[in-house]
Tab-separated table of C-alpha atoms in Angstrom:
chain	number	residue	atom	x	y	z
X	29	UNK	CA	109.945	60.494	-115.495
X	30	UNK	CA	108.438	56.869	-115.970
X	31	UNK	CA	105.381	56.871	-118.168
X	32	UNK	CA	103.182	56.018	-115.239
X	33	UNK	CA	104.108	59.732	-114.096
X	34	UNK	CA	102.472	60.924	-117.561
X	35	UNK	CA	99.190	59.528	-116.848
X	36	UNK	CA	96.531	61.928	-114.774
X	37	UNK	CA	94.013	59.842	-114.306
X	38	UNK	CA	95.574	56.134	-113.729
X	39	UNK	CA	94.274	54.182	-110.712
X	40	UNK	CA	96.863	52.163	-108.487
X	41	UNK	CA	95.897	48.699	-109.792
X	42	UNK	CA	96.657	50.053	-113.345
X	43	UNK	CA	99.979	51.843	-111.750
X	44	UNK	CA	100.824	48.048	-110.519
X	45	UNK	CA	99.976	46.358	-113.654
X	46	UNK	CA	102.208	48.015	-115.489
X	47	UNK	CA	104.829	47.863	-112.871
X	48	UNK	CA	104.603	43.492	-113.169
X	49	UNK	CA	104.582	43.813	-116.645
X	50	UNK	CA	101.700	42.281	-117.113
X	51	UNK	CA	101.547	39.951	-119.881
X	52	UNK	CA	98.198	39.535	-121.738
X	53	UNK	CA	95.338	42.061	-123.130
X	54	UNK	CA	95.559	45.204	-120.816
X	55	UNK	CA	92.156	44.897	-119.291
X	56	UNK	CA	90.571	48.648	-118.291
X	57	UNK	CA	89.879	48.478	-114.406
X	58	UNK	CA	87.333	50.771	-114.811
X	59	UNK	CA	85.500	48.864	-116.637
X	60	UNK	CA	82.503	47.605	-114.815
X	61	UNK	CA	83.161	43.842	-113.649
X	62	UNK	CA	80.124	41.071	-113.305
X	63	UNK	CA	80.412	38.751	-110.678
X	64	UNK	CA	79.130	34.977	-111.757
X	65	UNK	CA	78.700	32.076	-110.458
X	66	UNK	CA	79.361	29.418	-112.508
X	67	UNK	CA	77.509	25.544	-112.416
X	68	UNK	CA	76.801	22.917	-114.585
X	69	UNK	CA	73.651	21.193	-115.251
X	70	UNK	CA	73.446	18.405	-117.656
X	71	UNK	CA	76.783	18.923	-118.863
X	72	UNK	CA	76.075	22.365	-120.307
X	73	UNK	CA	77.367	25.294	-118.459
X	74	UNK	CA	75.190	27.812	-116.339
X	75	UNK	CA	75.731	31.018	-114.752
X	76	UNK	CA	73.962	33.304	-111.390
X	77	UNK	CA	74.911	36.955	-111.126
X	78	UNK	CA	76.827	36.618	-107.550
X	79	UNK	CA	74.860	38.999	-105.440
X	80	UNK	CA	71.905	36.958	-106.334
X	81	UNK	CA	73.430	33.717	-104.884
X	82	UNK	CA	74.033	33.921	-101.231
X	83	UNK	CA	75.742	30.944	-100.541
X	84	UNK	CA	76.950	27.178	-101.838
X	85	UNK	CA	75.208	24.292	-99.764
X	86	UNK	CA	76.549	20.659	-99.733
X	87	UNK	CA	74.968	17.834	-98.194
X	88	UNK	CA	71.663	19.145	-96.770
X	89	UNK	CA	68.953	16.797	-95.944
X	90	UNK	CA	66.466	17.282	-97.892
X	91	UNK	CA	62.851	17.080	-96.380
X	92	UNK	CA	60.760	16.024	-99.476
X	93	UNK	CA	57.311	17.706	-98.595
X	94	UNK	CA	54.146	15.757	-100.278
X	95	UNK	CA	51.873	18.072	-102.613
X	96	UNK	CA	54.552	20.504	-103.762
X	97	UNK	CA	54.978	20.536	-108.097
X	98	UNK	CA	58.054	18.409	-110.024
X	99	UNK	CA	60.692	20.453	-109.353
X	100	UNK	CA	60.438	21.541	-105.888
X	101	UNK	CA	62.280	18.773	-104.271
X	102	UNK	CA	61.192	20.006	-100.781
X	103	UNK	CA	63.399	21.929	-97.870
X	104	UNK	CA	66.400	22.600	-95.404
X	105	UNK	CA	66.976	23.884	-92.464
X	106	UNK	CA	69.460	26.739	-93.032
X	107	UNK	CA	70.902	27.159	-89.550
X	108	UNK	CA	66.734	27.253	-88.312
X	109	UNK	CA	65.428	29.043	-91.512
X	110	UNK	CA	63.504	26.683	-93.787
X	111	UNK	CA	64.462	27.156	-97.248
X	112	UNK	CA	62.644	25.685	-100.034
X	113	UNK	CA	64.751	23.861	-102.815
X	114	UNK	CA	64.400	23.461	-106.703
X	115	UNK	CA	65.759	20.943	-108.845
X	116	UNK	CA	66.953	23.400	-111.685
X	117	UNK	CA	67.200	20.166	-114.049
X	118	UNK	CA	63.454	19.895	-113.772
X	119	UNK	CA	62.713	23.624	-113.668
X	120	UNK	CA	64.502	24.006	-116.752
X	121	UNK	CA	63.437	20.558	-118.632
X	122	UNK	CA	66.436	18.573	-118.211
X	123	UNK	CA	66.082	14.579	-117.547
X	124	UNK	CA	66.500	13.707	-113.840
X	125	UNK	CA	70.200	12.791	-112.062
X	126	UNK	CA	70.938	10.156	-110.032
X	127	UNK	CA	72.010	11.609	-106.680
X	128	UNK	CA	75.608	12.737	-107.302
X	129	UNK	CA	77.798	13.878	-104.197
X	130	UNK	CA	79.654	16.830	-106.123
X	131	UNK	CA	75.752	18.019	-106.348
X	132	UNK	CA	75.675	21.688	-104.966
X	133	UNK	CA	72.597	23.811	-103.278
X	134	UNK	CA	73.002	27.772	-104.545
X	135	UNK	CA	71.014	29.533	-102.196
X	136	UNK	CA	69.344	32.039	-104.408
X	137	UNK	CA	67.891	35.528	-103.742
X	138	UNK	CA	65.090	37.173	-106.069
X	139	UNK	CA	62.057	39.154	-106.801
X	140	UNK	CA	61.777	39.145	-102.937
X	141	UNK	CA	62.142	35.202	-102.867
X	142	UNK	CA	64.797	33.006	-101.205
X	143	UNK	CA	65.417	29.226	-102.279
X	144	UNK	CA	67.334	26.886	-102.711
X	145	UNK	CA	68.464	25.734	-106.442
X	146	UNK	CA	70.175	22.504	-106.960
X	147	UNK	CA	72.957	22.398	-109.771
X	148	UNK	CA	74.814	19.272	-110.701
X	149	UNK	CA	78.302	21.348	-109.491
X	150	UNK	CA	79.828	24.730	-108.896
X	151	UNK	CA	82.610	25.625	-111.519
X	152	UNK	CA	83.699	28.679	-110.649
X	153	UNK	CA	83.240	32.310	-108.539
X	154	UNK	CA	84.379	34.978	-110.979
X	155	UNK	CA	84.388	38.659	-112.390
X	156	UNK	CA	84.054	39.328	-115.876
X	157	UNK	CA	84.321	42.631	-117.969
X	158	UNK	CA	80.719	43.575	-118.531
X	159	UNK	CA	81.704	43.993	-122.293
X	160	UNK	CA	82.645	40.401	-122.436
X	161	UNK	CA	79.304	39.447	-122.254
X	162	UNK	CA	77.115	38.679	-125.395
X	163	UNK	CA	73.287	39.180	-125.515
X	164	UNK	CA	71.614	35.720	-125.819
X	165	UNK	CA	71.757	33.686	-129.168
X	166	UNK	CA	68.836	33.210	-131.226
X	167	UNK	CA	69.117	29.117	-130.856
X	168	UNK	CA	68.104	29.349	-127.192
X	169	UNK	CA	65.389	27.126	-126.768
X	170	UNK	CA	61.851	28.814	-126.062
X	171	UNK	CA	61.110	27.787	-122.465
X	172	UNK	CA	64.407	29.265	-121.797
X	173	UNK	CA	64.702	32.492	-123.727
X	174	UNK	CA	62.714	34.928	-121.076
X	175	UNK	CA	65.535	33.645	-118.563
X	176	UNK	CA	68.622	34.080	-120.223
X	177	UNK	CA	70.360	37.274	-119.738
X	178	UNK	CA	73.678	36.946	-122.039
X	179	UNK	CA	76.269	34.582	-122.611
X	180	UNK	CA	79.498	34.660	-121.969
X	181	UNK	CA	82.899	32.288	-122.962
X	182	UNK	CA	85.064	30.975	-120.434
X	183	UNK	CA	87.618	27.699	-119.898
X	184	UNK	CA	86.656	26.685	-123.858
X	185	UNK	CA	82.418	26.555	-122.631
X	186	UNK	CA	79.314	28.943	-123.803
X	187	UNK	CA	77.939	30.039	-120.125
X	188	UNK	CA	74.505	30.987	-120.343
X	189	UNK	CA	73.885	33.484	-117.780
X	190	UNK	CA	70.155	33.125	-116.108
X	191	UNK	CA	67.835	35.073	-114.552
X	192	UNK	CA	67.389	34.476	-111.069
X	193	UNK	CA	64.435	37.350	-110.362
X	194	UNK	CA	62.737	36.168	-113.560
X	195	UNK	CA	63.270	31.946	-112.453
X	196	UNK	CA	61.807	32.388	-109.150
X	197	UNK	CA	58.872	34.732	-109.885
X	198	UNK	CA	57.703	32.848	-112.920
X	199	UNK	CA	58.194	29.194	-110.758
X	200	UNK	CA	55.816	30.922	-108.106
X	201	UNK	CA	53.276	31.628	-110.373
X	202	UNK	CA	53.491	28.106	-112.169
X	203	UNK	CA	54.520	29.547	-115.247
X	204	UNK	CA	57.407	27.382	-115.344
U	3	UNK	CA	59.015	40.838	-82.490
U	4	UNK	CA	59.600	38.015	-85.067
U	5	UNK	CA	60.886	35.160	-82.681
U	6	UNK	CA	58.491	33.773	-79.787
U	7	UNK	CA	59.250	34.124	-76.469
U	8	UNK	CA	62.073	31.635	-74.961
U	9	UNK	CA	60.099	28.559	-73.606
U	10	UNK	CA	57.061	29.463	-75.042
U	11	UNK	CA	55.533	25.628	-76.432
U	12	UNK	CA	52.641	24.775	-78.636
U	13	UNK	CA	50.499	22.330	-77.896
U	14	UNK	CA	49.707	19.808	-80.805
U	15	UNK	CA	48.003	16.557	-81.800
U	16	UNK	CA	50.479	14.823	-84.047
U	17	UNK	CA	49.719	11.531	-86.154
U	18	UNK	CA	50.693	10.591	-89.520
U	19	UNK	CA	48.830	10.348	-93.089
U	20	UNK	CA	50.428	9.532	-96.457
U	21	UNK	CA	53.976	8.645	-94.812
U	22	UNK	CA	53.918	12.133	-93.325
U	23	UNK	CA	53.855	13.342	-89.748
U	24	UNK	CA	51.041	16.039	-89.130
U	25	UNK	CA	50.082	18.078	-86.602
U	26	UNK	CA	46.867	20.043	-85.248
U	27	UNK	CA	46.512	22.269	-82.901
U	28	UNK	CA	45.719	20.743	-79.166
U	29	UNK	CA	43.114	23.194	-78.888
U	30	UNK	CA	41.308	22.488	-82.170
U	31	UNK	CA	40.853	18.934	-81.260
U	32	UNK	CA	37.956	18.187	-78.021
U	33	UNK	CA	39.517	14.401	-77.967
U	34	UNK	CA	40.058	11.286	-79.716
U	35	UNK	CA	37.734	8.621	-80.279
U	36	UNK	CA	39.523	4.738	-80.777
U	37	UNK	CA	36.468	3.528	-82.728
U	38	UNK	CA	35.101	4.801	-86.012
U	39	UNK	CA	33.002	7.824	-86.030
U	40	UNK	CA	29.744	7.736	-88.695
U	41	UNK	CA	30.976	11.512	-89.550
U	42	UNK	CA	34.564	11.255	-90.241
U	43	UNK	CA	36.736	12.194	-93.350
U	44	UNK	CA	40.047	10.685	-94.421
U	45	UNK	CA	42.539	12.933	-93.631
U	46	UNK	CA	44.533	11.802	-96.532
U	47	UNK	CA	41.227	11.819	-98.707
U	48	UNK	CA	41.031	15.845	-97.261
U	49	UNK	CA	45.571	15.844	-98.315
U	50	UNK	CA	45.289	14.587	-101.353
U	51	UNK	CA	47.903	11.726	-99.969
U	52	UNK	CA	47.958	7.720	-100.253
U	53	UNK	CA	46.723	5.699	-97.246
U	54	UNK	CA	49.355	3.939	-95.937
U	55	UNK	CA	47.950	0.343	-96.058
U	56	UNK	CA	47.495	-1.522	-92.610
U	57	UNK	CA	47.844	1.714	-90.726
U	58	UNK	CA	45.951	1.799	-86.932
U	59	UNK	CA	43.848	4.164	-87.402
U	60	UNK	CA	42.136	6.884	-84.843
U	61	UNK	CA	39.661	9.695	-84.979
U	62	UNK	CA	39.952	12.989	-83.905
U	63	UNK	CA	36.737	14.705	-82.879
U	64	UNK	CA	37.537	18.467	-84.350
U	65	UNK	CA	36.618	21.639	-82.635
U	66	UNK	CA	36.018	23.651	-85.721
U	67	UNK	CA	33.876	26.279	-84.174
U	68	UNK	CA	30.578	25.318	-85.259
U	69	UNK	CA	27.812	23.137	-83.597
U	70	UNK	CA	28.340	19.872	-84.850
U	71	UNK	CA	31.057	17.633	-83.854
U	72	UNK	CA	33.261	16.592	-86.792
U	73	UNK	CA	35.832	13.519	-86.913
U	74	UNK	CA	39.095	13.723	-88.428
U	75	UNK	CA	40.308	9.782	-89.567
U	76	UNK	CA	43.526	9.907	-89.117
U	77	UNK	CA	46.934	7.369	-88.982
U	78	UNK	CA	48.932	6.033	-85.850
U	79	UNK	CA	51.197	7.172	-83.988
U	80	UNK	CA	48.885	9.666	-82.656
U	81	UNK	CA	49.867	11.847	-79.405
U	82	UNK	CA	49.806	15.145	-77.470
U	83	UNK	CA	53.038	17.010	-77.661
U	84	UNK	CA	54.299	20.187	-76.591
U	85	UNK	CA	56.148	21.743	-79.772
U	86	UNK	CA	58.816	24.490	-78.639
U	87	UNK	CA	57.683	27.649	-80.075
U	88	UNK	CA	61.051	28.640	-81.601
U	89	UNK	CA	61.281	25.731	-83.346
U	90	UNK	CA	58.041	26.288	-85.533
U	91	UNK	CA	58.993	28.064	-88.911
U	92	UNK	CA	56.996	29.759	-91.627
U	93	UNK	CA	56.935	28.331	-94.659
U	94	UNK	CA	59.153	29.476	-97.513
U	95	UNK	CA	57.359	31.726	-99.923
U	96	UNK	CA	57.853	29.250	-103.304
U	97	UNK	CA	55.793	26.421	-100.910
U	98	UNK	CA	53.645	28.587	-99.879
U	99	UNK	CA	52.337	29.462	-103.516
U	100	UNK	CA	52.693	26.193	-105.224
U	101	UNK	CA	51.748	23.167	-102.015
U	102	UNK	CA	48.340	21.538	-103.226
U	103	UNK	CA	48.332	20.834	-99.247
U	104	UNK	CA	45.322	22.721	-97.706
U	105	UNK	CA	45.749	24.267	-94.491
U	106	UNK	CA	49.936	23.867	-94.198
U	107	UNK	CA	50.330	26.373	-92.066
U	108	UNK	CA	53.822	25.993	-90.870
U	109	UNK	CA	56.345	23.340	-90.086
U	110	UNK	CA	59.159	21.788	-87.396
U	111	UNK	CA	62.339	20.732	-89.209
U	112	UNK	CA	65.217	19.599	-87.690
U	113	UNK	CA	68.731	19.487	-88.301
U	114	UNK	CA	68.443	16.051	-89.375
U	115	UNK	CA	66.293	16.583	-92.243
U	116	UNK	CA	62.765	15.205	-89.835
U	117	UNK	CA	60.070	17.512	-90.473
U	118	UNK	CA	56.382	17.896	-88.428
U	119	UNK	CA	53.724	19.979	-90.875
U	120	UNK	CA	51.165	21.757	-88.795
U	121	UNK	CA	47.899	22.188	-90.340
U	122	UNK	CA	45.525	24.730	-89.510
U	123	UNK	CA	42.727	22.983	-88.333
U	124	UNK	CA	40.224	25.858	-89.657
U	125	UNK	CA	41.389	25.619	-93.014
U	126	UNK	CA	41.265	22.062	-93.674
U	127	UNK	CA	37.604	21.878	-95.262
U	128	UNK	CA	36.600	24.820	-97.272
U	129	UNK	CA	33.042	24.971	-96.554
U	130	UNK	CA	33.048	23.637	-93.199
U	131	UNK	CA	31.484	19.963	-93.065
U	132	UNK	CA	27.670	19.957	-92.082
């Protein structure tokens, strides 16, 4: 018998791995994963749990609406829904962009709220090992600490992984 | 039932203020006067907005329920239209809470990005003008 047969309790994907040989730190499957997706704003890298963001948008028009707060750049029409959109630069205190076509729209879900957010680009889709992630660092700046959920490494960057529930509810209450 | 019936059309008064194109309900407004009327507000003083400079400008007498007529100043192009009903959406939730625009009630956007922002004509002036 192979030492797969030793092993009671062994799922298939583990049965496989060893099968390839896999090369690299044996990863437990069962260990739960965290879905992120990855953007960049102002050069520093930025993170969404994936089940908060329901889709990537490129080159909506934007209708600016007058009255509406810095940082609410207006809306689009989402196949007939009217979604509202962020700039996530000015929500989170970062100096303005000039338009930029690799510019992305997440379209976020939380605390009952959908918008849009706009990033300066999508990096990445991608599950990580729930262990991998850190809880937040002590340097993170104050206007950003009650949004940060962890940080994680990945490609050679410091993701900082935000809160969508917590950015949406505190923007609709002003309190950021 | 969430969507209106197919067909179904609103009528509105549409004309502009601060670059914008508004709209009023066709029932909230008795007509429209071409001269200036001596009780009239701004509608852009009542938005908040700029006045766009060397704008024609008309005044819509205002059926706000009360006794008194009540002028609304507003910018050209002004005209009647009939607004499909399935085309006017609610506002998302984050505009909702934060607009400093009274009385956006709703809005038209289309596919290309143009957008029509209904105002409720009852909520404009919080107290009613006297």
């Amino acid at each position: 018998m192979d030492e797969t047969a030793n092993r009671d309790d062994m799922t298939l994907d583990q049965v496989l791995a060893i099968r390839r040989g896999a090369a690299g730190p044996v990863v437990n499957v069962d260990e739960p994963l965290v879905k992120l997706v990855v953007f960049v704003l102002n050069g520093e890298w930025f993170a969404f749990h994936g089940e908060r963001v329901k889709e990537v948008l490129s080159d909506f028009p934007v209708y600016f609406l007058p009255g509406c707060p810095p940082g609410l750049e207006g809306v689009i029409n989402v196949r007939g829904d009217i979604e509202s959109v962020l700039s996530l630069r000015t929500v989170l205190r970062y100096p303005a962009a000039d338009a930029d076509s690799a510019s992305r729209i997440l379209l976020g879900q939380g605390a009952e709220i959908r918008s849009g957010l706009r990033v300066d680009s999508v990096e990445e889709v991608m599950d990580v090992p729930q262990s991998l992630i850190q809880a937040p660092p002590h340097t993170i700046p104050d206007h950003l600490r009650s949004l940060v959920l962890g940080i994680v490494a990945f490609q050679g960057h410091m993701v900082t992984i935000l809160d969508m529930d917590r950015l949406l509810a505190d923007y609709r209450v002003g309190a950021l | 039932m969430n969507a209106p019936d197919d067909g179904a059309r609103l009528a509105v008064v549409r004309f502009c203020a601060g670059g914008h194109e508004f709209a009023l309900e066709a029932r909230c407004v008795r007509a429209m006067r071409l001269n200036a009327e001596p009780r009239s507000c701004r509608i852009e003083d009542v938005l908040g907005l700029p006045a766009q400079p060397g704008a024609a400008r008309r005044w819509l007498l205002l059926d706000l329920g009360g006794d008194a007529d009540f002028c609304l100043d507003v910018a050209e192009p002004v005209a009647l239209a009939q607004l499909p009903a399935e085309d006017v959406r609610l506002l998302p939730p984050l505009v909702v809470a934060r607009t400093t625009l009274p009385a956006l009630a709703a809005m038209v956007l289309d596919d290309a990005g143009h957008g029509v922002l209904l105002l409720d004509a009852r909520r404009l002036f919080s107290p009613p003008p006297r």
